[in-house]
Amino acid sequence: MTATVPPTLVGQGFDRIDGRAKVTGAARYTAEVALPALAHAVIVGARTGAGSVRSIDTRAALAAGAVAVFTHENMPKVARVPTFPSAYGRAAPGQTFFPMQDNTIHYFGQPIAVVVADTFEVAQHAAELIEADYDHAPAVVRLDDGRAEKYVPDSVFCGLIPATQSRGDFAAAERTAAHTFDATYHFAANHHNPIECSATAAVWDGDTVTVYDATQGITASQLTIAAYLDISPANVRVIANFVGGGFGGKAMIWPHVTLAPIIARELGRAVKVVLTREQMFYGTGLREEQEQRITLACDDDGTLTGMRHHKLSVTSHFDDWAELSLDIAGKAYGIPNWDGQYQLIRGNTMTPTFMRGPGEASGMVALECAVDELAEQIGMDPVRLRLRNHATVDPESGDPWTSDGYAECLRTAAERFGWSRRDRAAGPVRDGNWLLGWGMGTAGYPHYLPGQPQRAHARLLADGMLVVQAGTQDFGTGVATTMAQVAGDVLSLPFDHVRIDIGDTRYPNIAAAVGSTGAGILSAAVHTACSDLLAQLISLAIGDPESPLHRRAPEDIEPLGGALRVRTDPAVADDFAEILARNALTDLEAIGSWQPPAPDIPYGKISFGAQFAEVAVDPDLGLIRVRRMVGAFAPGRVLNAKLARSQVLGGLNWGMSQALMEATLCDPRDGRWANSSLLEYPLPVQADAPEVDISFIEVNDPVVNPLGVKGLGELGMVGAAAAIVNAVHHATGRRIREIPIRIEHLI
Ligand code: MOS
C-alpha cells in the first residue's frame, strides 16, 4: 500500500462549504423557518424618543385579524434583567432595559406593542392600526444636544473598564515636550446593516423551548433567554443554521429574541418575529456618536513622550457603555506618559454596542489621523514616525507581545503601495481635474481570551468520515470551512472526508463569536477534540495484538491518508477503518475541551496591521474616490487564505464607507433616526470599491492557542478610514476631522 501524503489543509483557500447552499437559495435563514401553526409577530415601535405611553388602542388591530396584541398592560414580566457580563453565565443582553415592562419610553422605536397574526401580512397590517397616545418629553440623541450634561462614569463597558486611566505623568510630558499636537475628531453614529435582518422563532414543547435565532452566539442566546425567563438553560435549545452577517449587531441578545419565546408561551403556539430594515436601526444597538480629543507630545526626533486621549460619547439612559476606543490606541506606541478618559452623555438611544472593529475602528482612526498631523507638523515621514514609536512591548504592563509583526506589516504595505514615491514637496499631484493623495494608518485589535473551556465533538465513522460538531454558528466568516481544515489536518484526512455540524446548542459549548475570537477558539476546540480522537486510535492500535502497530511507541506513530503509520516506516500501517472493525466499533468519538490561557498571562495581546490608501478628490464638486487600498496584516496563523482575504476585503471597504459615507442622522424633534433605510443610509456598492491589495504576515504565536490564530474579523477595518482621511489631506491640504467626510467639508 502506498501512502499518498495529503497536502496540509490549513492555509489553503478552500471555498466555503456552505457557499453553494447560500448562492442557490437552499440555505434557510431564521426568517424563513417554517413551523407547524406558526404565528407571526410584528413589533410596533414608539413614535416618540422620550416620555411614556399614555394610552394604547388595540381594537382596530384585533378587528383586522390579529390573534393577540401585547402591550405593557398585558405583556408578561421578565423574571429579571440580566447584566453583561453577568451572574448568569454568559448571558449577553445588549442593554439592561427590557421594553413593555411599564409605559416608560427611553428611545424612539422602542417596542411598545407586539401584534400577532396567522400570517405575516395580516400582522403587519394590524400593527399599523395600533393607536398610541404619548406624554412626550424632549429627546436628547445628538452629542451637541447633551454636551452640557456630560459626566465621567466610574466605569464603562458594563463595569469592566475604569473610565479614567493613566500611566506616567502626561502633564509633565506635555510641559517639557519639544512639540505638542492637539485635535478633536468627530465620528457620526453608525448602524449595522447585515443583509439578513434579525429574526427569532420560538416553539415550546412542555417546559422546553426551541429557539431559532439569527445570532453570533447561540450559547449566549440560550443563556440570556434562560435568565430572562428564569428557566434552566437545559430547557432552552437554540438553533442558527445560517446567519446572514452580524458585524456585532447580532453579538448581543436584544429584546426581540426573548419576546418570541415569551409570546409563544402565552399563545401556546410557535411564534416568529422578524425585524424590518427600519427596526434594525432601533433593535440591535449602534456605534455611538462620539468625539475623541487627542493630545500628543514628542521629542525633536519624533519620539512620542505623552498622549492624552479623551472620548465623549452618547450612551443610553440605563447603561454606561462606550466602545473601547482608548484600548489599542493607548498601547500601539511605546508612550510612557498616558492619560485616558471616557466621558458620557445620556441619550435617548438604545445602549450602543459592538460594531466591526469595536473601539478601535474609531480610536485608532482618531489616533492615526493625529499622528499623521503630528508627522506633518514636525516634518517627518508618517511611516518613519510610526516605526520609531512602535511599542516593542506592551507599554501598559511591560510584557512582551504574544506575537507582533507590526514593522513587517508597515514595510510590506509601504513597499507594495509604492510609498517611497510619495512626493511631499512638489505641490498637488493631478490627474485631470482630480487631485491625488496618499495616506496611511495603523491597524490594531486586541486578542481576547474567553474564560471558559471551549469544546468540540469529533467522531470518526466506520466509513472513514470524520464528523465534527460544535455549538457555534457561521455568520458569514466561513468558520465551518476552517474547522474542516483544522480537523482534516489533525487526522491527516482530505477536506471532503470531514463533515461539520454547527448551529445547535445541543453540540458542545462554544463562546459567542465576538471581538474576532471565533477562528481562534474554534480552531483550538476542534484541534483538541481531533487530537484526543487520534490518541484513542493510536492507543487501540498499539494495544491490539492483531495490529501491525502492536506495541509500537505512540510517539512513533502518525496518521497519514486514512491510516496510522510508523513514522520511520510508513509501509507499516493500520487503516482507521480496520482499527474500528477489529474492535467492533461503529465509530470512535472524543469531546475536546480546550482551556484558554488565563486572561492575565504576562503578555500583551494585539494583532497589528498597516493600511494605505490613494484617493482622488474633485475639489470643485467635493467628490472623493478611493482608487486603491493596500493592507498588510499579522493575524498569527491564517487558516484559509481565501476566507481571510474576503474578511479583510470587507474590512477595507467598510473603512472606506466609514470615512466617506456612513452616518445615522437624528431628527432632534422626536429622536428618530432620520435615515433608517438602505435608501438613505449610504453604504458602498461595487462601483465604489477600490482596487485592493492585501498581504498577510504570518507570525508564529505560541501563546494564544494551539494553532496560533489571532483572528482578523475586526482588524481589516481598523485604521482604514484614517488612511483615507490622511490621503484626502495629502490631496487637498485640508485636515478634516469629521467622519464621514462630506461634500460640504471640501467645497
Ligand atoms: Mo464583532 S463587532 O464583535 O462582530
Short mmCIF file of N, CA, C and O in Angstrom, two decimals, residues 97-141:
data_model
loop_
_atom_site.label_atom_id
_atom_site.label_comp_id
_atom_site.label_asym_id
_atom_site.label_seq_id
_atom_site.Cartn_x
_atom_site.Cartn_y
_atom_site.Cartn_z
N PHE A 97 -32.20 47.44 29.85
CA PHE A 97 -33.60 47.85 29.81
C PHE A 97 -34.36 46.85 28.94
O PHE A 97 -33.93 46.54 27.83
N PHE A 98 -35.48 46.35 29.47
CA PHE A 98 -36.30 45.44 28.68
C PHE A 98 -37.66 46.11 28.47
O PHE A 98 -38.29 46.57 29.42
N PRO A 99 -38.12 46.21 27.24
CA PRO A 99 -39.33 47.00 26.96
C PRO A 99 -40.62 46.32 27.42
O PRO A 99 -40.64 45.12 27.68
N MET A 100 -41.64 47.15 27.49
CA MET A 100 -43.01 46.71 27.77
C MET A 100 -43.17 46.11 29.17
O MET A 100 -44.06 45.30 29.41
N GLN A 101 -42.28 46.50 30.08
CA GLN A 101 -42.47 46.14 31.48
C GLN A 101 -43.25 47.23 32.20
O GLN A 101 -43.86 46.99 33.23
N ASP A 102 -43.19 48.44 31.66
CA ASP A 102 -44.05 49.53 32.11
C ASP A 102 -44.23 50.46 30.91
O ASP A 102 -43.87 50.10 29.79
N ASN A 103 -44.77 51.65 31.13
CA ASN A 103 -45.11 52.50 29.99
C ASN A 103 -44.01 53.54 29.64
O ASN A 103 -44.24 54.41 28.82
N THR A 104 -42.86 53.43 30.28
CA THR A 104 -41.80 54.42 30.03
C THR A 104 -41.20 54.25 28.65
O THR A 104 -41.01 53.13 28.18
N ILE A 105 -40.88 55.39 28.02
CA ILE A 105 -40.20 55.33 26.73
C ILE A 105 -38.84 56.02 26.85
O ILE A 105 -38.74 57.17 27.29
N HIS A 106 -37.81 55.29 26.49
CA HIS A 106 -36.45 55.81 26.57
C HIS A 106 -35.87 56.15 25.21
O HIS A 106 -34.89 56.88 25.12
N TYR A 107 -36.40 55.54 24.16
CA TYR A 107 -35.83 55.82 22.84
C TYR A 107 -36.88 55.57 21.76
O TYR A 107 -37.78 54.75 21.92
N PHE A 108 -36.76 56.34 20.70
CA PHE A 108 -37.65 56.19 19.55
C PHE A 108 -37.55 54.76 19.03
O PHE A 108 -36.46 54.19 18.96
N GLY A 109 -38.67 54.20 18.65
CA GLY A 109 -38.65 52.84 18.10
C GLY A 109 -38.66 51.75 19.14
O GLY A 109 -38.75 50.57 18.81
N GLN A 110 -38.58 52.14 20.41
CA GLN A 110 -38.64 51.15 21.50
C GLN A 110 -39.94 50.37 21.38
O GLN A 110 -41.01 50.96 21.20
N PRO A 111 -39.91 49.04 21.46
CA PRO A 111 -41.16 48.28 21.31
C PRO A 111 -42.20 48.69 22.35
O PRO A 111 -41.92 48.71 23.55
N ILE A 112 -43.39 49.04 21.86
CA ILE A 112 -44.50 49.33 22.78
C ILE A 112 -45.65 48.34 22.59
O ILE A 112 -46.57 48.30 23.39
N ALA A 113 -45.60 47.59 21.50
CA ALA A 113 -46.63 46.57 21.28
C ALA A 113 -46.08 45.50 20.36
O ALA A 113 -45.17 45.77 19.56
N VAL A 114 -46.63 44.30 20.51
CA VAL A 114 -46.32 43.23 19.57
C VAL A 114 -47.66 42.68 19.08
O VAL A 114 -48.52 42.32 19.88
N VAL A 115 -47.81 42.69 17.76
CA VAL A 115 -49.07 42.25 17.16
C VAL A 115 -48.83 40.89 16.52
O VAL A 115 -47.88 40.70 15.75
N VAL A 116 -49.72 39.94 16.85
CA VAL A 116 -49.54 38.57 16.38
C VAL A 116 -50.72 38.18 15.50
O VAL A 116 -51.87 38.47 15.83
N ALA A 117 -50.40 37.53 14.36
CA ALA A 117 -51.47 37.07 13.47
C ALA A 117 -51.04 35.77 12.81
O ALA A 117 -49.89 35.35 12.92
N ASP A 118 -51.99 35.18 12.08
CA ASP A 118 -51.71 33.90 11.43
C ASP A 118 -50.77 34.05 10.24
O ASP A 118 -50.10 33.11 9.85
N THR A 119 -50.80 35.23 9.62
CA THR A 119 -49.87 35.47 8.52
C THR A 119 -49.07 36.74 8.80
O THR A 119 -49.50 37.61 9.56
N PHE A 120 -47.93 36.82 8.17
CA PHE A 120 -47.07 37.98 8.34
C PHE A 120 -47.78 39.24 7.83
O PHE A 120 -47.71 40.30 8.45
N GLU A 121 -48.49 39.08 6.71
CA GLU A 121 -49.14 40.24 6.09
C GLU A 121 -50.23 40.82 7.01
O GLU A 121 -50.34 42.03 7.16
N VAL A 122 -51.03 39.95 7.59
CA VAL A 122 -52.08 40.43 8.48
C VAL A 122 -51.45 41.07 9.72
O VAL A 122 -51.89 42.13 10.19
N ALA A 123 -50.39 40.46 10.22
CA ALA A 123 -49.74 41.02 11.41
C ALA A 123 -49.19 42.41 11.11
O ALA A 123 -49.33 43.34 11.90
N GLN A 124 -48.59 42.56 9.93
CA GLN A 124 -48.03 43.85 9.54
C GLN A 124 -49.13 44.90 9.42
O GLN A 124 -49.00 46.03 9.89
N HIS A 125 -50.22 44.51 8.75
CA HIS A 125 -51.33 45.44 8.57
C HIS A 125 -51.92 45.83 9.92
O HIS A 125 -52.14 47.02 10.21
N ALA A 126 -52.16 44.85 10.76
CA ALA A 126 -52.76 45.12 12.08
C ALA A 126 -51.83 46.00 12.91
O ALA A 126 -52.30 46.88 13.66
N ALA A 127 -50.54 45.79 12.77
CA ALA A 127 -49.57 46.59 13.55
C ALA A 127 -49.70 48.07 13.20
O ALA A 127 -49.53 48.94 14.05
N GLU A 128 -50.02 48.33 11.93
CA GLU A 128 -50.17 49.73 11.51
C GLU A 128 -51.42 50.37 12.10
O GLU A 128 -51.57 51.59 12.07
N LEU A 129 -52.33 49.56 12.60
CA LEU A 129 -53.58 50.09 13.15
C LEU A 129 -53.52 50.36 14.65
O LEU A 129 -54.50 50.79 15.25
N ILE A 130 -52.38 50.06 15.25
CA ILE A 130 -52.22 50.36 16.69
C ILE A 130 -52.17 51.87 16.87
O ILE A 130 -51.40 52.56 16.21
N GLU A 131 -53.02 52.36 17.78
CA GLU A 131 -53.04 53.81 18.05
C GLU A 131 -52.48 54.05 19.45
O GLU A 131 -53.04 53.56 20.43
N ALA A 132 -51.40 54.79 19.53
CA ALA A 132 -50.83 55.09 20.84
C ALA A 132 -50.83 56.60 21.08
O ALA A 132 -50.58 57.38 20.16
N ASP A 133 -51.17 56.98 22.29
CA ASP A 133 -51.02 58.38 22.71
C ASP A 133 -49.84 58.46 23.68
O ASP A 133 -49.67 57.56 24.51
N TYR A 134 -49.11 59.53 23.59
CA TYR A 134 -47.89 59.64 24.39
C TYR A 134 -47.90 60.90 25.24
O TYR A 134 -48.47 61.92 24.86
N ASP A 135 -47.22 60.82 26.35
CA ASP A 135 -46.73 62.04 27.01
C ASP A 135 -45.30 62.21 26.52
O ASP A 135 -44.44 61.35 26.79
N HIS A 136 -45.08 63.28 25.80
CA HIS A 136 -43.76 63.48 25.18
C HIS A 136 -42.82 64.22 26.13
O HIS A 136 -43.23 65.16 26.81
N ALA A 137 -41.57 63.82 26.12
CA ALA A 137 -40.53 64.58 26.81
C ALA A 137 -39.46 64.90 25.76
O ALA A 137 -39.39 64.22 24.73
N PRO A 138 -38.64 65.90 25.99
CA PRO A 138 -37.61 66.19 24.98
C PRO A 138 -36.62 65.02 24.88
O PRO A 138 -36.21 64.47 25.90
N ALA A 139 -36.29 64.68 23.65
CA ALA A 139 -35.35 63.57 23.43
C ALA A 139 -33.97 64.14 23.10
O ALA A 139 -33.84 65.00 22.25
N VAL A 140 -32.97 63.65 23.82
CA VAL A 140 -31.58 64.01 23.51
C VAL A 140 -30.95 62.81 22.84
O VAL A 140 -30.88 61.73 23.44
N VAL A 141 -30.55 62.96 21.60
CA VAL A 141 -29.89 61.86 20.90
C VAL A 141 -28.51 62.29 20.42
O VAL A 141 -27.57 61.51 20.43
#
